[in-house]
């Protein structure tokens, strides 16, 4: 039996209605920006495998460090024990995170990093004897699929079965030049209830909401109001972290820093699953007590896995290199160039660029997972480029190591796809 049929027998894939999409393409190898299928076809990974492998697949420096670590210490319990890769990673992170960040709590993925952040902020107020039990989130947010993360996510088209079980969340629109006054007003009204524990947001770019981008001044105004109301701010940088916006973190664009940040995805350069939640000394201090129950009793078996920490450390070293910093700058310039060219196309209703993220809205109505989306996906794959359109938005977030030629190929298929819609 071939791989496709063997897959179908026992595997249940994420975000998939199997009756409508029974087939999954077996990928047997990945190197640099390329994915290789069973039959030897290759595809440019135009979305860095969901924004993870930003330094390309199987980067030799990352691989050699992880292999070395594998011979020394594979896994150990992180309660009661610690280990060199976690310590070195914490020190390395403190060198690039916003200066307010002080402590790092490990978990397994982006959703758990968000759940940890929410639990931390709820318990922060609980420990201080304050009854603050609501969370404010932005419209169309995506923060993950576990219960806490799902609660604060606003793209809930498929969350129907769980709606009654979610946390108490209030939502405000994403601010823009037109609605900013009313958004600030709505936010203030929520803060004035005195019941808000935290405000969670994807800074500057909402990935799952078709790469929706918004302005730093507007976000900064919200952060300022939250700080004045003793409301903790949680920056979910699971997608935006580690250079994708042009700076190390999207939060670096604002003068007001968050209290808590969530990181995952490219944290480990696409090598191993890991998430982490980092917080300020103020947050940590509310848990630091003679009373055991004031501690944070949350833990995952694979917390701070040494191999994942080693991959993360190697990735951050690459991020700081001149080569990668130049690449980020170059990709951004090229994106802007392509944007100027495509923006006037009659079938393009909008374009936007932040850092290495480029999105293009096609001027046609269709369902988020509708047939045209499938047609586009198929077209891109036939052309040798892996892109996953979101509704009528085609976007790319390529690995930093992509060459000009390979980038041209992505632009070419994005332009060509306008002919088939
Ligand atoms: C992907 C993502 C998550 C969820 O991360 P998982 O590792 O898929 O659980 C949370 N927040 C944002 C902004 C994301 O892009």
PDB file of C-alpha atoms and ligand atoms in Angstrom, residues 51 109-112 114 142-145 202 236-239 264-265, ligand 1:
ATOM      1  CA  UNK A  51       5.994  30.128  10.505  1.00  0.00           C
ATOM      2  CA  UNK A 109       3.210  24.709  22.025  1.00  0.00           C
ATOM      3  CA  UNK A 110       1.580  28.030  21.225  1.00  0.00           C
ATOM      4  CA  UNK A 111      -1.807  27.171  22.700  1.00  0.00           C
ATOM      5  CA  UNK A 112      -0.325  26.039  26.001  1.00  0.00           C
ATOM      6  CA  UNK A 114      -1.413  31.166  25.912  1.00  0.00           C
ATOM      7  CA  UNK A 142      -6.487  33.510  17.025  1.00  0.00           C
ATOM      8  CA  UNK A 143      -4.654  32.270  20.095  1.00  0.00           C
ATOM      9  CA  UNK A 144      -4.856  28.490  19.755  1.00  0.00           C
ATOM     10  CA  UNK A 145      -7.158  25.518  20.175  1.00  0.00           C
ATOM     11  CA  UNK A 202      -1.532  39.506  18.671  1.00  0.00           C
ATOM     12  CA  UNK A 236       0.771  36.610  21.904  1.00  0.00           C
ATOM     13  CA  UNK A 237       3.896  36.604  19.732  1.00  0.00           C
ATOM     14  CA  UNK A 238       3.612  32.935  18.823  1.00  0.00           C
ATOM     15  CA  UNK A 239       3.432  33.971  15.153  1.00  0.00           C
ATOM     16  CA  UNK A 264       6.368  29.238  20.166  1.00  0.00           C
ATOM     17  CA  UNK A 265       6.413  28.340  16.437  1.00  0.00           C
TER      18      UNK A 265
HETATM   19  C1  LIG B   1      -0.279  29.231  15.911  1.00  0.00           C
HETATM   20  C2  LIG B   1      -0.674  30.209  16.925  1.00  0.00           C
HETATM   21  C3  LIG B   1      -1.084  29.807  18.215  1.00  0.00           C
HETATM   22  C4  LIG B   1      -1.241  28.373  18.590  1.00  0.00           C
HETATM   23  O1  LIG B   1      -0.037  27.679  18.556  1.00  0.00           O
HETATM   24  P1  LIG B   1      -0.043  26.074  18.452  1.00  0.00           P
HETATM   25  O2  LIG B   1       1.390  25.706  18.596  1.00  0.00           O
HETATM   26  O3  LIG B   1      -0.603  25.748  17.097  1.00  0.00           O
HETATM   27  O4  LIG B   1      -0.887  25.554  19.544  1.00  0.00           O
HETATM   28  C5  LIG B   1      -1.374  30.782  19.134  1.00  0.00           C
HETATM   29  N1  LIG B   1      -1.277  32.085  18.833  1.00  0.00           N
HETATM   30  C6  LIG B   1      -0.900  32.514  17.612  1.00  0.00           C
HETATM   31  C7  LIG B   1      -0.793  33.979  17.343  1.00  0.00           C
HETATM   32  C8  LIG B   1      -0.596  31.593  16.615  1.00  0.00           C
HETATM   33  O5  LIG B   1      -0.222  32.019  15.399  1.00  0.00           O
END
